[in-house]
PDB file of C-alpha atoms and ligand atoms in Angstrom:
ATOM      1  CA  UNK A1455     220.294  45.580  28.503  1.00 92.00           C
ATOM      2  CA  UNK A1456     219.962  48.978  26.858  1.00 97.00           C
ATOM      3  CA  UNK A1457     217.404  50.406  24.500  1.00 97.00           C
ATOM      4  CA  UNK A1458     216.903  53.515  22.401  1.00 98.00           C
ATOM      5  CA  UNK A1459     213.490  54.385  20.981  1.00 98.00           C
ATOM      6  CA  UNK A1460     212.964  56.685  18.059  1.00 98.00           C
ATOM      7  CA  UNK A1461     209.328  57.654  18.476  1.00 97.00           C
ATOM      8  CA  UNK A1462     209.543  60.376  15.810  1.00 98.00           C
ATOM      9  CA  UNK A1463     212.043  60.481  12.946  1.00 98.00           C
ATOM     10  CA  UNK A1464     211.168  63.532  10.826  1.00 98.00           C
ATOM     11  CA  UNK A1465     212.828  66.898  10.303  1.00 98.00           C
ATOM     12  CA  UNK A1466     211.200  70.296  10.963  1.00 98.00           C
ATOM     13  CA  UNK A1467     208.715  69.781   8.115  1.00 98.00           C
ATOM     14  CA  UNK A1468     207.228  66.529   9.505  1.00 98.00           C
ATOM     15  CA  UNK A1469     207.446  64.676   6.177  1.00 98.00           C
ATOM     16  CA  UNK A1470     204.519  62.371   5.274  1.00 98.00           C
ATOM     17  CA  UNK A1471     204.353  59.523   7.803  1.00 97.00           C
ATOM     18  CA  UNK A1472     206.783  61.045  10.303  1.00 98.00           C
ATOM     19  CA  UNK A1473     206.610  63.174  13.443  1.00 98.00           C
ATOM     20  CA  UNK A1474     209.565  65.308  14.619  1.00 98.00           C
ATOM     21  CA  UNK A1475     212.701  63.453  15.658  1.00 98.00           C
ATOM     22  CA  UNK A1476     213.502  62.616  19.262  1.00 98.00           C
ATOM     23  CA  UNK A1477     215.504  59.855  20.913  1.00 98.00           C
ATOM     24  CA  UNK A1478     214.468  58.163  24.142  1.00 98.00           C
ATOM     25  CA  UNK A1479     217.079  56.130  26.003  1.00 98.00           C
ATOM     26  CA  UNK A1480     215.940  53.398  28.409  1.00 98.00           C
ATOM     27  CA  UNK A1481     212.652  55.322  28.692  1.00 97.00           C
ATOM     28  CA  UNK A1482     214.340  57.794  31.038  1.00 98.00           C
ATOM     29  CA  UNK A1483     216.646  60.021  29.034  1.00 98.00           C
ATOM     30  CA  UNK A1484     215.157  62.108  26.261  1.00 98.00           C
ATOM     31  CA  UNK A1485     217.125  64.009  23.648  1.00 98.00           C
ATOM     32  CA  UNK A1486     215.191  67.130  22.571  1.00 98.00           C
ATOM     33  CA  UNK A1487     211.547  68.103  23.075  1.00 98.00           C
ATOM     34  CA  UNK A1488     209.952  68.555  19.638  1.00 98.00           C
ATOM     35  CA  UNK A1489     206.500  70.138  19.249  1.00 98.00           C
ATOM     36  CA  UNK A1490     204.890  66.736  18.551  1.00 98.00           C
ATOM     37  CA  UNK A1491     206.395  65.266  21.735  1.00 98.00           C
ATOM     38  CA  UNK A1492     203.202  64.632  23.713  1.00 98.00           C
ATOM     39  CA  UNK A1493     201.351  62.805  20.893  1.00 98.00           C
ATOM     40  CA  UNK A1494     204.477  60.648  20.428  1.00 98.00           C
ATOM     41  CA  UNK A1495     204.624  59.695  24.117  1.00 98.00           C
ATOM     42  CA  UNK A1496     200.867  59.034  24.245  1.00 98.00           C
ATOM     43  CA  UNK A1497     201.019  56.764  21.225  1.00 96.00           C
ATOM     44  CA  UNK A1498     203.579  54.493  22.909  1.00 96.00           C
ATOM     45  CA  UNK A1499     202.130  54.721  26.426  1.00 96.00           C
ATOM     46  CA  UNK A1500     205.094  56.557  27.944  1.00 97.00           C
ATOM     47  CA  UNK A1501     204.411  58.991  30.791  1.00 98.00           C
ATOM     48  CA  UNK A1502     206.245  62.332  30.904  1.00 98.00           C
ATOM     49  CA  UNK A1503     206.818  61.730  34.619  1.00 98.00           C
ATOM     50  CA  UNK A1504     209.031  58.689  33.906  1.00 97.00           C
ATOM     51  CA  UNK A1505     211.504  60.834  31.994  1.00 98.00           C
ATOM     52  CA  UNK A1506     214.145  61.976  34.450  1.00 98.00           C
ATOM     53  CA  UNK A1507     216.747  63.544  32.148  1.00 98.00           C
ATOM     54  CA  UNK A1508     216.267  65.933  29.232  1.00 98.00           C
ATOM     55  CA  UNK A1509     219.223  66.699  26.963  1.00 98.00           C
ATOM     56  CA  UNK A1510     219.018  69.564  24.480  1.00 98.00           C
ATOM     57  CA  UNK A1511     221.003  69.726  21.231  1.00 98.00           C
ATOM     58  CA  UNK A1512     220.147  73.274  20.036  1.00 98.00           C
ATOM     59  CA  UNK A1513     217.414  75.904  19.951  1.00 98.00           C
ATOM     60  CA  UNK A1514     215.577  75.240  16.691  1.00 98.00           C
ATOM     61  CA  UNK A1515     211.813  75.012  17.183  1.00 98.00           C
ATOM     62  CA  UNK A1516     211.530  71.413  15.954  1.00 98.00           C
ATOM     63  CA  UNK A1517     213.835  70.414  18.853  1.00 98.00           C
ATOM     64  CA  UNK A1518     212.494  72.629  21.647  1.00 98.00           C
ATOM     65  CA  UNK A1519     208.934  73.854  21.207  1.00 98.00           C
ATOM     66  CA  UNK A1520     207.440  70.804  22.930  1.00 98.00           C
ATOM     67  CA  UNK A1521     209.054  71.827  26.215  1.00 98.00           C
ATOM     68  CA  UNK A1522     206.139  73.958  27.562  1.00 98.00           C
ATOM     69  CA  UNK A1523     203.741  71.102  26.771  1.00 98.00           C
ATOM     70  CA  UNK A1524     206.052  68.632  28.521  1.00 98.00           C
ATOM     71  CA  UNK A1525     206.180  70.728  31.718  1.00 97.00           C
ATOM     72  CA  UNK A1526     202.469  71.505  31.608  1.00 97.00           C
ATOM     73  CA  UNK A1527     201.616  67.815  31.221  1.00 98.00           C
ATOM     74  CA  UNK A1528     203.799  66.850  34.176  1.00 97.00           C
ATOM     75  CA  UNK A1529     202.431  69.614  36.375  1.00 97.00           C
ATOM     76  CA  UNK A1530     198.724  69.064  35.722  1.00 97.00           C
ATOM     77  CA  UNK A1531     198.458  65.379  34.791  1.00 98.00           C
ATOM     78  CA  UNK A1532     201.374  62.990  35.340  1.00 98.00           C
ATOM     79  CA  UNK A1533     203.219  64.428  38.342  1.00 97.00           C
ATOM     80  CA  UNK A1534     200.794  66.751  40.116  1.00 97.00           C
ATOM     81  CA  UNK A1535     202.664  66.434  43.429  1.00 97.00           C
ATOM     82  CA  UNK A1536     206.014  67.192  41.807  1.00 96.00           C
ATOM     83  CA  UNK A1537     207.527  63.970  43.145  1.00 97.00           C
ATOM     84  CA  UNK A1538     209.438  62.847  40.074  1.00 97.00           C
ATOM     85  CA  UNK A1539     212.920  64.149  39.497  1.00 97.00           C
ATOM     86  CA  UNK A1540     213.677  66.051  36.312  1.00 98.00           C
ATOM     87  CA  UNK A1541     217.206  67.046  35.297  1.00 98.00           C
ATOM     88  CA  UNK A1542     217.778  69.273  32.312  1.00 98.00           C
ATOM     89  CA  UNK A1543     221.111  69.564  30.499  1.00 98.00           C
ATOM     90  CA  UNK A1544     221.668  72.440  28.140  1.00 98.00           C
ATOM     91  CA  UNK A1545     224.037  75.146  27.013  1.00 98.00           C
ATOM     92  CA  UNK A1546     224.300  78.526  28.758  1.00 98.00           C
ATOM     93  CA  UNK A1547     221.319  80.685  27.799  1.00 98.00           C
ATOM     94  CA  UNK A1548     219.106  77.649  27.358  1.00 98.00           C
ATOM     95  CA  UNK A1549     217.247  78.063  30.619  1.00 98.00           C
ATOM     96  CA  UNK A1550     216.249  81.600  29.656  1.00 98.00           C
ATOM     97  CA  UNK A1551     215.214  80.454  26.180  1.00 98.00           C
ATOM     98  CA  UNK A1552     212.985  77.662  27.510  1.00 98.00           C
ATOM     99  CA  UNK A1553     211.595  79.834  30.314  1.00 98.00           C
ATOM    100  CA  UNK A1554     210.560  82.460  27.769  1.00 98.00           C
ATOM    101  CA  UNK A1555     208.941  79.742  25.718  1.00 98.00           C
ATOM    102  CA  UNK A1556     206.902  78.572  28.725  1.00 98.00           C
ATOM    103  CA  UNK A1557     205.875  82.103  29.658  1.00 97.00           C
ATOM    104  CA  UNK A1558     204.863  82.906  26.113  1.00 97.00           C
ATOM    105  CA  UNK A1559     202.967  79.668  25.594  1.00 97.00           C
ATOM    106  CA  UNK A1560     201.226  79.333  28.964  1.00 98.00           C
ATOM    107  CA  UNK A1561     201.516  82.729  30.696  1.00 97.00           C
ATOM    108  CA  UNK A1562     200.884  82.513  34.413  1.00 96.00           C
ATOM    109  CA  UNK A1563     200.812  78.706  34.481  1.00 96.00           C
ATOM    110  CA  UNK A1564     204.457  77.703  34.651  1.00 95.00           C
ATOM    111  CA  UNK A1565     206.595  80.690  35.598  1.00 89.00           C
ATOM    112  CA  UNK A1566     206.777  79.844  39.296  1.00 90.00           C
ATOM    113  CA  UNK A1567     207.617  76.225  38.547  1.00 91.00           C
ATOM    114  CA  UNK A1568     210.689  76.564  36.369  1.00 94.00           C
ATOM    115  CA  UNK A1569     213.078  76.017  39.293  1.00 94.00           C
ATOM    116  CA  UNK A1570     210.743  73.824  41.346  1.00 94.00           C
ATOM    117  CA  UNK A1571     210.076  71.267  38.638  1.00 93.00           C
ATOM    118  CA  UNK A1572     213.595  70.811  37.296  1.00 96.00           C
ATOM    119  CA  UNK A1573     217.297  70.920  38.120  1.00 98.00           C
ATOM    120  CA  UNK A1574     219.050  72.915  35.427  1.00 98.00           C
ATOM    121  CA  UNK A1575     222.604  71.954  34.434  1.00 98.00           C
ATOM    122  CA  UNK A1576     224.998  73.591  32.012  1.00 98.00           C
ATOM    123  CA  UNK A1577     227.680  70.991  32.681  1.00 98.00           C
ATOM    124  CA  UNK A1578     229.402  69.620  29.546  1.00 98.00           C
ATOM    125  CA  UNK A1579     229.795  66.047  30.808  1.00 98.00           C
ATOM    126  CA  UNK A1580     228.293  64.055  33.633  1.00 98.00           C
ATOM    127  CA  UNK A1581     226.886  60.750  34.845  1.00 98.00           C
ATOM    128  CA  UNK A1582     223.108  60.640  34.607  1.00 98.00           C
ATOM    129  CA  UNK A1583     221.893  59.679  38.092  1.00 98.00           C
ATOM    130  CA  UNK A1584     219.591  56.671  38.297  1.00 98.00           C
ATOM    131  CA  UNK A1585     220.618  55.445  34.823  1.00 98.00           C
ATOM    132  CA  UNK A1586     223.482  53.411  33.333  1.00 98.00           C
ATOM    133  CA  UNK A1587     224.662  56.307  31.188  1.00 98.00           C
ATOM    134  CA  UNK A1588     227.028  59.258  31.128  1.00 98.00           C
ATOM    135  CA  UNK A1589     227.439  61.884  28.431  1.00 98.00           C
ATOM    136  CA  UNK A1590     229.874  64.323  26.962  1.00 98.00           C
ATOM    137  CA  UNK A1591     228.517  67.223  24.891  1.00 98.00           C
ATOM    138  CA  UNK A1592     230.396  68.425  21.811  1.00 98.00           C
ATOM    139  CA  UNK A1593     229.945  71.238  19.271  1.00 98.00           C
ATOM    140  CA  UNK A1594     228.647  70.459  15.771  1.00 98.00           C
ATOM    141  CA  UNK A1595     228.167  72.334  12.506  1.00 98.00           C
ATOM    142  CA  UNK A1596     224.680  73.853  12.260  1.00 98.00           C
ATOM    143  CA  UNK A1597     223.051  77.310  12.280  1.00 98.00           C
ATOM    144  CA  UNK A1598     225.405  79.088  14.739  1.00 98.00           C
ATOM    145  CA  UNK A1599     222.578  81.123  16.319  1.00 98.00           C
ATOM    146  CA  UNK A1600     221.146  77.876  17.703  1.00 98.00           C
ATOM    147  CA  UNK A1601     224.333  76.929  19.616  1.00 98.00           C
ATOM    148  CA  UNK A1602     224.320  73.404  18.120  1.00 98.00           C
ATOM    149  CA  UNK A1603     225.766  70.377  19.941  1.00 98.00           C
ATOM    150  CA  UNK A1604     225.782  66.602  19.894  1.00 98.00           C
ATOM    151  CA  UNK A1605     226.130  64.038  22.689  1.00 98.00           C
ATOM    152  CA  UNK A1606     228.515  61.141  23.136  1.00 98.00           C
ATOM    153  CA  UNK A1607     226.618  58.765  25.420  1.00 98.00           C
ATOM    154  CA  UNK A1608     228.452  55.969  27.162  1.00 98.00           C
ATOM    155  CA  UNK A1609     226.664  53.034  28.793  1.00 98.00           C
ATOM    156  CA  UNK A1610     228.266  51.450  31.866  1.00 97.00           C
ATOM    157  CA  UNK A1611     229.045  48.410  29.676  1.00 97.00           C
ATOM    158  CA  UNK A1612     231.167  50.809  27.533  1.00 96.00           C
ATOM    159  CA  UNK A1613     228.657  50.644  24.675  1.00 97.00           C
ATOM    160  CA  UNK A1614     228.838  54.095  23.106  1.00 98.00           C
ATOM    161  CA  UNK A1615     226.262  56.008  21.113  1.00 98.00           C
ATOM    162  CA  UNK A1616     227.171  59.131  19.192  1.00 98.00           C
ATOM    163  CA  UNK A1617     224.121  61.367  18.796  1.00 98.00           C
ATOM    164  CA  UNK A1618     225.307  63.983  16.314  1.00 98.00           C
ATOM    165  CA  UNK A1619     222.474  66.445  16.872  1.00 98.00           C
ATOM    166  CA  UNK A1620     221.304  68.541  13.938  1.00 98.00           C
ATOM    167  CA  UNK A1621     224.496  69.045  11.944  1.00 98.00           C
ATOM    168  CA  UNK A1622     226.363  68.904   8.698  1.00 98.00           C
ATOM    169  CA  UNK A1623     229.576  66.921   8.398  1.00 98.00           C
ATOM    170  CA  UNK A1624     232.217  68.156  10.844  1.00 97.00           C
ATOM    171  CA  UNK A1625     235.574  67.347  12.397  1.00 97.00           C
ATOM    172  CA  UNK A1626     234.177  66.684  15.851  1.00 98.00           C
ATOM    173  CA  UNK A1627     231.823  63.969  14.560  1.00 98.00           C
ATOM    174  CA  UNK A1628     234.614  62.351  12.519  1.00 98.00           C
ATOM    175  CA  UNK A1629     236.903  62.396  15.538  1.00 97.00           C
ATOM    176  CA  UNK A1630     234.403  60.736  17.852  1.00 98.00           C
ATOM    177  CA  UNK A1631     233.111  58.135  15.406  1.00 98.00           C
ATOM    178  CA  UNK A1632     235.989  55.754  16.151  1.00 97.00           C
ATOM    179  CA  UNK A1633     234.824  55.345  19.778  1.00 94.00           C
ATOM    180  CA  UNK A1634     231.187  54.737  18.931  1.00 98.00           C
ATOM    181  CA  UNK A1635     229.237  51.514  18.438  1.00 97.00           C
ATOM    182  CA  UNK A1636     226.278  53.325  16.928  1.00 98.00           C
ATOM    183  CA  UNK A1637     226.153  56.714  15.246  1.00 98.00           C
ATOM    184  CA  UNK A1638     222.899  58.649  14.963  1.00 98.00           C
ATOM    185  CA  UNK A1639     222.874  61.125  12.078  1.00 98.00           C
ATOM    186  CA  UNK A1640     220.163  63.693  11.416  1.00 98.00           C
ATOM    187  CA  UNK A1641     219.697  63.844   7.633  1.00 98.00           C
ATOM    188  CA  UNK A1642     217.807  67.111   7.361  1.00 98.00           C
ATOM    189  CA  UNK A1643     218.046  67.946   3.663  1.00 98.00           C
ATOM    190  CA  UNK A1644     217.902  66.197   0.274  1.00 98.00           C
ATOM    191  CA  UNK A1645     220.633  66.478  -2.353  1.00 97.00           C
ATOM    192  CA  UNK A1646     219.193  69.592  -3.930  1.00 95.00           C
ATOM    193  CA  UNK A1647     221.894  72.115  -3.073  1.00 92.00           C
ATOM    194  CA  UNK A1648     224.744  72.936  -0.792  1.00 92.00           C
ATOM    195  CA  UNK A1649     223.774  72.620   2.882  1.00 95.00           C
ATOM    196  CA  UNK A1650     226.803  72.764   5.163  1.00 96.00           C
ATOM    197  CA  UNK A1651     224.540  72.733   8.240  1.00 98.00           C
ATOM    198  CA  UNK A1652     222.822  69.440   7.363  1.00 98.00           C
ATOM    199  CA  UNK A1653     223.754  65.922   6.347  1.00 98.00           C
ATOM    200  CA  UNK A1654     222.331  65.139   2.926  1.00 98.00           C
ATOM    201  CA  UNK A1655     222.118  61.600   1.472  1.00 98.00           C
ATOM    202  CA  UNK A1656     225.431  62.191  -0.304  1.00 98.00           C
ATOM    203  CA  UNK A1657     227.120  63.181   2.974  1.00 98.00           C
ATOM    204  CA  UNK A1658     225.619  60.178   4.766  1.00 98.00           C
ATOM    205  CA  UNK A1659     226.782  57.863   1.989  1.00 98.00           C
ATOM    206  CA  UNK A1660     230.337  59.226   2.203  1.00 98.00           C
ATOM    207  CA  UNK A1661     230.284  58.871   5.977  1.00 98.00           C
ATOM    208  CA  UNK A1662     228.954  55.290   5.821  1.00 98.00           C
ATOM    209  CA  UNK A1663     231.537  54.253   3.266  1.00 97.00           C
ATOM    210  CA  UNK A1664     234.329  55.686   5.390  1.00 96.00           C
ATOM    211  CA  UNK A1665     232.992  53.728   8.383  1.00 97.00           C
ATOM    212  CA  UNK A1666     231.821  50.401   6.922  1.00 96.00           C
ATOM    213  CA  UNK A1667     232.032  48.542  10.244  1.00 95.00           C
ATOM    214  CA  UNK A1668     229.813  51.004  12.148  1.00 97.00           C
ATOM    215  CA  UNK A1669     226.063  50.897  12.568  1.00 97.00           C
ATOM    216  CA  UNK A1670     224.628  54.177  11.355  1.00 98.00           C
ATOM    217  CA  UNK A1671     221.083  55.235  12.176  1.00 98.00           C
ATOM    218  CA  UNK A1672     219.497  58.032  10.187  1.00 98.00           C
ATOM    219  CA  UNK A1673     216.763  60.116  11.774  1.00 98.00           C
ATOM    220  CA  UNK A1674     215.392  63.688  11.424  1.00 98.00           C
ATOM    221  CA  UNK A1675     214.768  62.518   7.857  1.00 98.00           C
ATOM    222  CA  UNK A1676     213.591  64.965   5.177  1.00 98.00           C
ATOM    223  CA  UNK A1677     212.098  62.062   3.173  1.00 98.00           C
ATOM    224  CA  UNK A1678     208.599  60.675   3.668  1.00 98.00           C
ATOM    225  CA  UNK A1679     208.266  57.353   5.480  1.00 97.00           C
ATOM    226  CA  UNK A1680     208.226  54.200   3.402  1.00 93.00           C
ATOM    227  CA  UNK A1681     204.897  53.319   1.776  1.00 86.00           C
ATOM    228  CA  UNK A1682     204.249  57.028   1.204  1.00 92.00           C
ATOM    229  CA  UNK A1683     203.970  58.180  -2.349  1.00 91.00           C
ATOM    230  CA  UNK A1684     203.900  61.873  -1.510  1.00 95.00           C
ATOM    231  CA  UNK A1685     206.853  64.075  -0.581  1.00 95.00           C
ATOM    232  CA  UNK A1686     210.514  63.195  -1.042  1.00 97.00           C
ATOM    233  CA  UNK A1687     211.221  59.492  -1.657  1.00 97.00           C
ATOM    234  CA  UNK A1688     213.603  57.619   0.664  1.00 97.00           C
ATOM    235  CA  UNK A1689     217.130  57.726  -0.799  1.00 98.00           C
ATOM    236  CA  UNK A1690     219.306  54.645  -1.309  1.00 97.00           C
ATOM    237  CA  UNK A1691     222.030  54.404   1.303  1.00 98.00           C
ATOM    238  CA  UNK A1692     224.711  51.785   2.078  1.00 97.00           C
ATOM    239  CA  UNK A1693     223.833  48.612   3.959  1.00 95.00           C
ATOM    240  CA  UNK A1694     225.303  49.634   7.316  1.00 96.00           C
ATOM    241  CA  UNK A1695     222.960  52.630   7.327  1.00 98.00           C
ATOM    242  CA  UNK A1696     219.390  52.318   8.559  1.00 98.00           C
ATOM    243  CA  UNK A1697     216.818  55.007   7.860  1.00 98.00           C
ATOM    244  CA  UNK A1698     214.613  54.825  10.930  1.00 98.00           C
ATOM    245  CA  UNK A1699     210.842  54.988  10.835  1.00 97.00           C
ATOM    246  CA  UNK A1700     208.696  56.375  13.662  1.00 97.00           C
ATOM    247  CA  UNK A1701     208.517  53.784  16.437  1.00 97.00           C
ATOM    248  CA  UNK A1702     211.720  51.931  15.528  1.00 98.00           C
ATOM    249  CA  UNK A1703     214.139  51.078  18.334  1.00 97.00           C
ATOM    250  CA  UNK A1704     217.512  49.472  18.942  1.00 98.00           C
ATOM    251  CA  UNK A1705     218.474  47.210  21.799  1.00 97.00           C
ATOM    252  CA  UNK A1706     221.970  46.057  22.720  1.00 97.00           C
ATOM    253  CA  UNK A1707     223.348  43.415  25.066  1.00 95.00           C
ATOM    254  CA  UNK A1708     226.412  43.186  27.307  1.00 90.00           C
ATOM    255  CA  UNK A1709     228.553  41.964  24.381  1.00 91.00           C
ATOM    256  CA  UNK A1710     227.714  45.079  22.435  1.00 91.00           C
ATOM    257  CA  UNK A1711     225.624  43.285  19.838  1.00 95.00           C
ATOM    258  CA  UNK A1712     222.806  45.464  18.550  1.00 97.00           C
ATOM    259  CA  UNK A1713     219.331  44.595  17.307  1.00 96.00           C
ATOM    260  CA  UNK A1714     217.170  46.893  15.273  1.00 97.00           C
ATOM    261  CA  UNK A1715     213.495  46.542  16.186  1.00 96.00           C
ATOM    262  CA  UNK A1716     211.182  47.739  13.475  1.00 95.00           C
ATOM    263  CA  UNK A1717     208.027  49.507  14.602  1.00 90.00           C
ATOM    264  CA  UNK A1718     205.993  46.667  13.156  1.00 73.00           C
ATOM    265  CA  UNK A1719     207.582  44.252  15.681  1.00 77.00           C
ATOM    266  CA  UNK A1720     206.841  46.409  18.713  1.00 72.00           C
ATOM    267  CA  UNK A1721     205.009  44.743  21.532  1.00 59.00           C
TER     268      UNK A1721
HETATM  269 ZN1   ZN B 756     215.911  70.071  13.186  1.00 85.46          ZN
HETATM  270 ZN1   ZN B 757     218.282  72.552  13.620  1.00 85.46          ZN
END
């Protein structure tokens, strides 16, 4: 009934075997536009023109720098007649940030299209038209200059996904966890120091143990993918916690029961 794809699952450094993290809900709603966005969509045969809602968590490059490529691809390849709707949800200042990015990256090619191609929304909560979802945005704990946020996404069946954005442990995430069926954590750093702006394996472990009945999905991983001998090894985490690999997905049904589809089982 509902599905979330994790085409990329790496942090800013694209660890061995991973591309940058993004989440794609029912093939229509995309959270963040990382630089490796287009290769990810190509690999799984997903057209940019089918994505009708873009939700941004914050302004770090690994979450935003794919945006000019996304617009360029739609304009010149997938939606040349500008027939497909695109709605963008972001914090105040985000439109200017992304517009500058487009003008820097492809000067002269996109500047007249910024308003034509997309509807820009700074609203903090809304229903996503043409989908079964609504969201509420909430602040998280990450580099303050990036205006970091997460999204509580509610399906019409009441199934709730908490996408915590790029963050360290914080009150707002703890508070919202009780409502959620699935919690997506971005585990950006290993246990090699004090990183209040990132979940580390130790933080994830503490979180998982406090919430043993929740399904926790770890993405934006600093560790290499499994079967890779280079880079950071995958840490051990509790059983309710799944460290996603590129191409993994979850599906859920009307009773709220969730299935994790490993990339190897993809059709
Ligand atoms: Zn990041
Ligand atoms: Zn970040």
